[in-house]
CSV table of C-alpha atoms in Angstrom, one decimal:
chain,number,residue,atom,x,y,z
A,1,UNK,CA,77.7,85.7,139.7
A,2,UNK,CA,78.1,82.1,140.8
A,3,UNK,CA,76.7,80.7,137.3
A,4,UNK,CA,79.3,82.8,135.4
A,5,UNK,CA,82.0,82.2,137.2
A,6,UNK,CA,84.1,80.0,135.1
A,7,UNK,CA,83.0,82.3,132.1
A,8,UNK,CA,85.0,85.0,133.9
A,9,UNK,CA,87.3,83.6,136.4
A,10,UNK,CA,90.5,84.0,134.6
A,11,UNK,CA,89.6,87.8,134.0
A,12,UNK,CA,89.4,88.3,137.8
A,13,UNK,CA,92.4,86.5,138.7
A,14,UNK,CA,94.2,88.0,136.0
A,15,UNK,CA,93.0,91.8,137.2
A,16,UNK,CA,93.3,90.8,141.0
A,17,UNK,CA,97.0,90.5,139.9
A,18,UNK,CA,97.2,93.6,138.5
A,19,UNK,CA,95.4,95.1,140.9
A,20,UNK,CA,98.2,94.2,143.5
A,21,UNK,CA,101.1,95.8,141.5
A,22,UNK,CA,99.5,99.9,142.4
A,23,UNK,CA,102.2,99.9,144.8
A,24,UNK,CA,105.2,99.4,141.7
A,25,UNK,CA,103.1,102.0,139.6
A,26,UNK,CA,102.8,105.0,141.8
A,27,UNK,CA,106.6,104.8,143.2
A,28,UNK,CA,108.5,107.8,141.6
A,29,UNK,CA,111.1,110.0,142.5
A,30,UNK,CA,109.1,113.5,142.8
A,31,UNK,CA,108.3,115.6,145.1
A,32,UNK,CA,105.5,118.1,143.3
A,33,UNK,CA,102.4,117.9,144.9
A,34,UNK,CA,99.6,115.9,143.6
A,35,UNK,CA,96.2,116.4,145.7
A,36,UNK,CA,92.8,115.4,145.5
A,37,UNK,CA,90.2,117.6,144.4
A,38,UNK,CA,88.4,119.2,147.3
A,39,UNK,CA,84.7,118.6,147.3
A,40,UNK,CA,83.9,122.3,146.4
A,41,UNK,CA,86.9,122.6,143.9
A,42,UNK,CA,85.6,124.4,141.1
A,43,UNK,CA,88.4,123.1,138.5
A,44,UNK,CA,86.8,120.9,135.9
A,45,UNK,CA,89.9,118.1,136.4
A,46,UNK,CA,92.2,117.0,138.8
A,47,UNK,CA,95.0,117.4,136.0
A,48,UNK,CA,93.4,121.0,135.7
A,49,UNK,CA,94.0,121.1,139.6
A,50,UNK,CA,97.4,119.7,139.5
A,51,UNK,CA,98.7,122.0,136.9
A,52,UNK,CA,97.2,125.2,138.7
A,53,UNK,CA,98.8,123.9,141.8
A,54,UNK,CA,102.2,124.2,140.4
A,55,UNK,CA,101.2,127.6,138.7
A,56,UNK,CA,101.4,126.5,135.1
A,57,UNK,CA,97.5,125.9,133.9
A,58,UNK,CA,96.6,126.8,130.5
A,59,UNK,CA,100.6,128.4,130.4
A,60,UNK,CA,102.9,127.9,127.9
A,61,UNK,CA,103.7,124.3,126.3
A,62,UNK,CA,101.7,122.9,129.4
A,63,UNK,CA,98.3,124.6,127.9
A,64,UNK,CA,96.9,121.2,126.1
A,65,UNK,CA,97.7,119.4,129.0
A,66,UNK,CA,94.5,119.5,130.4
A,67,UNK,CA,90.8,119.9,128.9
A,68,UNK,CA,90.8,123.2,129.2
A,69,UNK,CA,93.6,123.2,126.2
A,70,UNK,CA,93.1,124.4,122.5
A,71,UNK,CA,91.8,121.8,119.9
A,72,UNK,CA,94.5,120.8,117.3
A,73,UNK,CA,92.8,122.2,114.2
A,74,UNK,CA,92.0,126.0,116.2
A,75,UNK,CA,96.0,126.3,116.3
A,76,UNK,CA,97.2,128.4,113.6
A,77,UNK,CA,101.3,127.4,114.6
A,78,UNK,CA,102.1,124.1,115.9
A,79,UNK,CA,105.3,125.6,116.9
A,80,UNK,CA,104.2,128.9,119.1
A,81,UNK,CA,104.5,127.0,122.2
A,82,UNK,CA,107.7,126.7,123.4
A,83,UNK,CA,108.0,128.3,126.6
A,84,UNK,CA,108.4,125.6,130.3
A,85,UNK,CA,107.2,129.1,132.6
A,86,UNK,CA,109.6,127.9,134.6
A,87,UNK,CA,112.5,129.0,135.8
A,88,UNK,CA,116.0,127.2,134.8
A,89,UNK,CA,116.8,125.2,137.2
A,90,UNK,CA,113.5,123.3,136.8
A,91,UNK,CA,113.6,122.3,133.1
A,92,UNK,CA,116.2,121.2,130.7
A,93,UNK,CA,116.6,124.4,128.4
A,94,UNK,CA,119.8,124.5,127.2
A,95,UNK,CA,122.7,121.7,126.7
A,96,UNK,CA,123.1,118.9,129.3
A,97,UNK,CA,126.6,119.8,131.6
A,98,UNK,CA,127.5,116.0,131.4
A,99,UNK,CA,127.6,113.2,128.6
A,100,UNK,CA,125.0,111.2,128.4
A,101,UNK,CA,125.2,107.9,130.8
A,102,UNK,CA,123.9,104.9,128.7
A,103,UNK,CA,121.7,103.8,129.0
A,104,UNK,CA,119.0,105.8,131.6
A,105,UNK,CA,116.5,103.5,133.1
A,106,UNK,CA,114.9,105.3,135.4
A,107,UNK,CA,112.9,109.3,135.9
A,108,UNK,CA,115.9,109.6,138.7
A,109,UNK,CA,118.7,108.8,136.1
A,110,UNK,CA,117.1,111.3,133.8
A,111,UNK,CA,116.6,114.1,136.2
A,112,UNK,CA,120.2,113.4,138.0
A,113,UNK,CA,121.9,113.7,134.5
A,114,UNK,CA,119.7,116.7,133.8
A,115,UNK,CA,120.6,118.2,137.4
A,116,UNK,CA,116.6,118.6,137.9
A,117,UNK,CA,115.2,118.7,141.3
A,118,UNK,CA,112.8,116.4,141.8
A,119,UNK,CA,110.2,119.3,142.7
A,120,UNK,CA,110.1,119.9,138.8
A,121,UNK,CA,106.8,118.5,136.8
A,122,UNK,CA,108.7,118.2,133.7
A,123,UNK,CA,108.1,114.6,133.7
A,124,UNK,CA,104.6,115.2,133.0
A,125,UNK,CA,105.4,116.6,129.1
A,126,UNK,CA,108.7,114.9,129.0
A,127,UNK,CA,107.2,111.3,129.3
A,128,UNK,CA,106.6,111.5,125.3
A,129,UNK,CA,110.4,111.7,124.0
A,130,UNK,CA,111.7,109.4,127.5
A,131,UNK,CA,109.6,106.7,126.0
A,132,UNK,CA,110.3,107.1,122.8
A,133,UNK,CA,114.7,106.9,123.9
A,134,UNK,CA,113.4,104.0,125.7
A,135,UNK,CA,111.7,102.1,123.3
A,136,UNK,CA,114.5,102.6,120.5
A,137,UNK,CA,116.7,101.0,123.3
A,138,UNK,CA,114.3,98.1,123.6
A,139,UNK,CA,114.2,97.5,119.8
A,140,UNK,CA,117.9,97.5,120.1
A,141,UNK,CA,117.6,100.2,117.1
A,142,UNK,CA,121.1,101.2,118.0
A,143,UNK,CA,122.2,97.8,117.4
A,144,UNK,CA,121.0,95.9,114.6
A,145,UNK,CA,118.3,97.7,112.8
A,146,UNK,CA,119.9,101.3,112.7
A,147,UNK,CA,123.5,101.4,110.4
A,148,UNK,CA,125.1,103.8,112.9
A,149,UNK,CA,124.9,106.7,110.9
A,150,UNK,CA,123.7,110.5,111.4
A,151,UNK,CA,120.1,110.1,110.7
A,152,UNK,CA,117.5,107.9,112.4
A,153,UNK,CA,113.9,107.4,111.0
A,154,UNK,CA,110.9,107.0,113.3
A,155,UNK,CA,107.5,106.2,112.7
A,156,UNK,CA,104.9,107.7,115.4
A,157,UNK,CA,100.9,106.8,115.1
A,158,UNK,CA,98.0,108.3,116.5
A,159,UNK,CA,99.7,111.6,117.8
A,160,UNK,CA,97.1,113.5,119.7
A,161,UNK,CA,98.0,116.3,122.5
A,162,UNK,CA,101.6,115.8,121.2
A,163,UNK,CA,101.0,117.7,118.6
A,164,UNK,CA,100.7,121.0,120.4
A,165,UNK,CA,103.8,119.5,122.8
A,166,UNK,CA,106.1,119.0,119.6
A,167,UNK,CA,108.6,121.7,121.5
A,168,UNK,CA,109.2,119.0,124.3
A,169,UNK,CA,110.8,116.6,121.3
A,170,UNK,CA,114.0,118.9,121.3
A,171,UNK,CA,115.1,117.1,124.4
A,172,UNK,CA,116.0,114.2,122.3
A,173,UNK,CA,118.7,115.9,120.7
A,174,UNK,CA,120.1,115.5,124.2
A,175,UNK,CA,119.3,112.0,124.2
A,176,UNK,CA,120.6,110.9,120.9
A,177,UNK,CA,123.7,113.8,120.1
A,178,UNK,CA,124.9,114.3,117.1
A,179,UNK,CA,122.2,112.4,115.0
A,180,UNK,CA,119.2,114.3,112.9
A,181,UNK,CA,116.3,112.7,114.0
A,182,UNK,CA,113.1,112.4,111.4
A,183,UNK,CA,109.7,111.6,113.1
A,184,UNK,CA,106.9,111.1,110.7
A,185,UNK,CA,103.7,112.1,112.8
A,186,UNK,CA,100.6,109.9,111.3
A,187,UNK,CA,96.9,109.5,112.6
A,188,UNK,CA,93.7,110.6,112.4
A,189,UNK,CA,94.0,113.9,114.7
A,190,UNK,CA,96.4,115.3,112.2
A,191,UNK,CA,94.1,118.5,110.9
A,192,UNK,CA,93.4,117.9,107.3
A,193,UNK,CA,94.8,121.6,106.6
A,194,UNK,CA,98.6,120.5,108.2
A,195,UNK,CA,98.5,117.2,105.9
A,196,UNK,CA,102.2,117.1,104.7
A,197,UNK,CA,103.4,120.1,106.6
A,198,UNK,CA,107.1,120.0,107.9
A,199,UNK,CA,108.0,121.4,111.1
A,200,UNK,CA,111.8,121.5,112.5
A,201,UNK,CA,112.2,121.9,116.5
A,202,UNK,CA,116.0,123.4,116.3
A,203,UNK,CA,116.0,124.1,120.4
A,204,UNK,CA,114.7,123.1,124.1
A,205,UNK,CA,111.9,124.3,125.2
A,206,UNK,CA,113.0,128.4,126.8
A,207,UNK,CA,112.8,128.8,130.4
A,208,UNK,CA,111.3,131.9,131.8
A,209,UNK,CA,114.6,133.5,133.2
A,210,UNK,CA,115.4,136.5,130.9
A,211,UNK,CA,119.0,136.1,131.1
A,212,UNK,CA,119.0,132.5,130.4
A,213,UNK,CA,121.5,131.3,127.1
A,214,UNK,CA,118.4,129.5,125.6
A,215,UNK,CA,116.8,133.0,124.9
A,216,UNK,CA,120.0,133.4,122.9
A,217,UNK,CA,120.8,132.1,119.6
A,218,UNK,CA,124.2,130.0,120.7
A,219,UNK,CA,121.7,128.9,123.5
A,220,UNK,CA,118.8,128.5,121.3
A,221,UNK,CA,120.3,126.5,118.3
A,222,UNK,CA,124.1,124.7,119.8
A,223,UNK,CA,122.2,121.5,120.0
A,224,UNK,CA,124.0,118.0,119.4
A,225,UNK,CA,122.0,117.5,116.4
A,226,UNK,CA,120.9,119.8,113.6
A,227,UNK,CA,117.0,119.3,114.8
A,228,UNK,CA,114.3,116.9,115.6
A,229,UNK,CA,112.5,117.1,112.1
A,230,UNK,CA,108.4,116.2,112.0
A,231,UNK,CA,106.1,115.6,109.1
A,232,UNK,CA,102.2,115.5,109.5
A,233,UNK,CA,100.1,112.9,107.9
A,234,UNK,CA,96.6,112.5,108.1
A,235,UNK,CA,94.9,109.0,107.8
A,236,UNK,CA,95.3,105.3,109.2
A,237,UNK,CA,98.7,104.1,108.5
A,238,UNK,CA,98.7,101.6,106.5
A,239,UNK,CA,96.8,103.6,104.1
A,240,UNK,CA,99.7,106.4,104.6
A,241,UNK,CA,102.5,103.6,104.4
A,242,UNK,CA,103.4,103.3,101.2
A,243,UNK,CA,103.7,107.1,100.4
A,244,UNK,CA,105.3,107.2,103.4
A,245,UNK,CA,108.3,105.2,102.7
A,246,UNK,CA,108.5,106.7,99.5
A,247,UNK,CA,111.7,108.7,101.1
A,248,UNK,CA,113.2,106.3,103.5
A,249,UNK,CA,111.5,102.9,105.7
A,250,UNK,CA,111.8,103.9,109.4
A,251,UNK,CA,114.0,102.1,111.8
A,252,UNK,CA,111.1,102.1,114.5
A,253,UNK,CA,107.1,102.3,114.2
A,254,UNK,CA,105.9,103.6,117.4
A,255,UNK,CA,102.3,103.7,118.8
A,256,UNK,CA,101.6,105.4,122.1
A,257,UNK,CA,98.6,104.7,123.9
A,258,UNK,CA,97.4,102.9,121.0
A,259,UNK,CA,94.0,101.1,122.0
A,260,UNK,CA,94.9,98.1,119.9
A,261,UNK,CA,91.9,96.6,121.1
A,262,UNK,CA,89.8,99.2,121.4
A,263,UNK,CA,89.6,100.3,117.9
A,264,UNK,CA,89.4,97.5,115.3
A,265,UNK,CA,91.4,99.8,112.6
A,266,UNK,CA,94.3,98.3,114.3
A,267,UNK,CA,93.8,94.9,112.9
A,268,UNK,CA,95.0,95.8,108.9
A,269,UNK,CA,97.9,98.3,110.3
A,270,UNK,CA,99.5,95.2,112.4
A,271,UNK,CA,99.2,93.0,109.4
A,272,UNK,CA,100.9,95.4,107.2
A,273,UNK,CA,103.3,95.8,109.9
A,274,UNK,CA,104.4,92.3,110.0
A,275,UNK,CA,104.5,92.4,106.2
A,276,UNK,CA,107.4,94.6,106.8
A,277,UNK,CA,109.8,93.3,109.4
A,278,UNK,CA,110.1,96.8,110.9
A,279,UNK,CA,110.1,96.9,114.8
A,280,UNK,CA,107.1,98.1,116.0
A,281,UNK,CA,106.7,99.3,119.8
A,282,UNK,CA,103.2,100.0,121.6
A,283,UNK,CA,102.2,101.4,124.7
A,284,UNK,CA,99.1,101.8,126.4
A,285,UNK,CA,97.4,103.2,130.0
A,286,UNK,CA,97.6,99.7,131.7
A,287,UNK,CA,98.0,96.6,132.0
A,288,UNK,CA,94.9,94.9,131.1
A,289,UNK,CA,94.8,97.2,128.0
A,290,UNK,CA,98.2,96.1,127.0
A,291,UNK,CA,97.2,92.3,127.8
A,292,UNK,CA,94.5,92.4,125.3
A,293,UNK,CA,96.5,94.5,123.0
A,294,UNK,CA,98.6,91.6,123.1
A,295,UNK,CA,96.2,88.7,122.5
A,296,UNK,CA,95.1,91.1,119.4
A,297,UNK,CA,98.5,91.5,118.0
A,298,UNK,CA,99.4,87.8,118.8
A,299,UNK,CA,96.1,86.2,116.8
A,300,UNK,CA,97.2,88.2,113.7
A,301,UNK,CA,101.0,87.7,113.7
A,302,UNK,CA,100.9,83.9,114.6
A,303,UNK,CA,104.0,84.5,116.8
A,304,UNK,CA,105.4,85.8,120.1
A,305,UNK,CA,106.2,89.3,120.9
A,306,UNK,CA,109.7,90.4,120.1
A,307,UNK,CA,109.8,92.8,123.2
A,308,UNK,CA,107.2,91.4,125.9
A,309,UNK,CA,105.2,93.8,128.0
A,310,UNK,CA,106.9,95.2,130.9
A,311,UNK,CA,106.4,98.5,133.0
A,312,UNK,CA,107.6,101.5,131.2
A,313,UNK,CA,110.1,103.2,133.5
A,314,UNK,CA,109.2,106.9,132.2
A,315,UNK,CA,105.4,106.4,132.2
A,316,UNK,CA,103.8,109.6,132.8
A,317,UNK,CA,103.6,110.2,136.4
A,318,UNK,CA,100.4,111.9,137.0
A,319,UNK,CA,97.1,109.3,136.7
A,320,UNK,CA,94.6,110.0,134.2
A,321,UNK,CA,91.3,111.9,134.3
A,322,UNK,CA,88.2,110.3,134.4
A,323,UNK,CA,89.6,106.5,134.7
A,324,UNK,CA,86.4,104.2,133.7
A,325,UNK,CA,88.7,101.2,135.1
A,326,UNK,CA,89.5,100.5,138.7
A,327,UNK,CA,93.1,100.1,137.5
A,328,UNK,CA,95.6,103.0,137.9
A,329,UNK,CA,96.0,104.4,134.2
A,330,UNK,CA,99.1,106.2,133.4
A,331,UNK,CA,100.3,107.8,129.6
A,332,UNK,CA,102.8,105.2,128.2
A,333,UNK,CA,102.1,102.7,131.1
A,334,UNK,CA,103.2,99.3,129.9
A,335,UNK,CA,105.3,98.7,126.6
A,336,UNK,CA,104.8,95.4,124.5
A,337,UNK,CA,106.5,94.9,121.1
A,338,UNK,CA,106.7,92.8,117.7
């Protein structure tokens, strides 16, 4: 240990820092319970435990949140689940009561404008759109790249479990009213079969009341915008890009939980992307990931990062499963950009 030291003292002092911002990371505003697995707990996950503990495992648009979940390719329609099992005062299923105060910043912004209690788990699906309103508002989409006009073009890599989640992505009509949003869904776990299919989501995700307007078609389909519209492409994207663009160039590239420097197939994607000039936001489970992330991005560009890595205020607020790092590991942790 001694003899290595200076091979691997700036690691430890860089993860001893991390390591004493777990305080920052686990404060949210909710109240659902989230409980250790008891010894003799026969569920195969705590996020299998979680979810059964607020009555929603392997229900609804919450089924593939957990291992227990369907694979992408066994799903026959992308668009089936669309039910929260919830009742409607615990999920945003019809149009917000209030204007949209700009910008939200926070999980307790979102759920006060939403009038959600913080009891309700949404936050645990709804982490996927949040980030992606909050990373256009880091690009400053709104104002410089994006022309102000009804359409906004977004380019999202390496969708996994968000493809059986797509229903959740009608909350940014909320988010952004009035404009059509398209979202071009590229990556590897796109099933070959779905390669080019298009899929509208023209509503919220239903409640389970029965008498709820979002069973009805005024409740179902008054949203500010026409529809969050998605496109499936299989493959690595900058072997997509150029058929891609074909239509329109986006106004963001987004990669979620990307692994930048855990998969080398990043490296000719990020020099394609700084071909292009586009804005291009990352995220990833923590921050040591994203700090490598960073030094793999920076040796390719040659330059700083446009938007430098900071906490991600609508991180997902449940920990992951099986964590091979000592460091707390959250969906859409940290966000870096070039």
């Amino acid at each position: 240990m001694t003899v290595h030291w200076r091979l691997h003292k700036e690691e430890c002092a860089r993860l001893a820092e991390q390591m004493s911002h777990i305080d920052v990371l686990n404060q949210f505003p909710f109240t659902f319970p989230v409980q250790p697995l008891a010894q003799n707990d026969t569920f195969p996950s705590p996020r299998c435990f979680f979810l059964e503990s607020v009555k929603l495992h392997r229900k609804g648009v919450w089924k593939s949140e957990c291992i227990c979940g369907p694979e992408v390719t066994s799903v026959k329609d992308l668009r089936i689940a669309t039910e929260w099992n919830m009742g409607s005062f615990l999920c945003p299923c019809t149009e917000p009561e209030n204007p949209l105060p700009i910008p939200l910043t926070s999980w307790e912004d979102y759920y006060k404008w939403r009038l959600l209690p913080f009891e309700s788990p949404v936050a645990v699906l709804l982490h996927w759109p949040l980030t992606l309103y909050h990373c256009l508002q880091l690009s400053h989409v709104q104002t410089s790249g994006y022309d102000g006009q009804d359409t906004l073009c977004i380019h999202y890599l390496g969708p996994e479990k968000e493809l059986l989640q797509l229903s959740v992505f009608g909350e940014l009509c909320a988010l952004f009213p009035g404009v059509r949003l398209y979202i071009e869904l590229v990556g590897p776990a796109v099933p070959k079969s779905r390669d080019g299919e298009v899929i509208n989501v023209s509503s919220y995700a239903h409640c389970s009341d029965e008498s709820c307007c979002c069973k009805s078609s005024i409740g179902s389909k008054d949203l500010s915008c026409s529809a969050v519209t998605f496109r499936l492409r299989k493959g690595l994207y900058h072997k997509r890009y150029n058929d891609i663009v074909k239509d329109a160039k986006p106004h963001l590239i987004l990669a979620p939980n990307a692994g930048v420097a855990a998969y080398p197939t990043w490296m000719p994607t990020i020099e394609m992307i700084k071909e292009t000039g586009i804005p291009a936001i990352f995220t990833d489970f923590c921050e040591e990931a994203a700090h490598l992330a960073i030094s793999c991005i920076t040796s390719i560009t040659g330059q700083p990062l446009r938007v430098p890595i900071q906490l991600n205020p609508f991180r997902q607020p449940i920990a992951m499963d099986n964590n091979a790092l000592c460091l707390p590991c959250y969906s859409n942790c940290f966000v870096f950009g070039m």
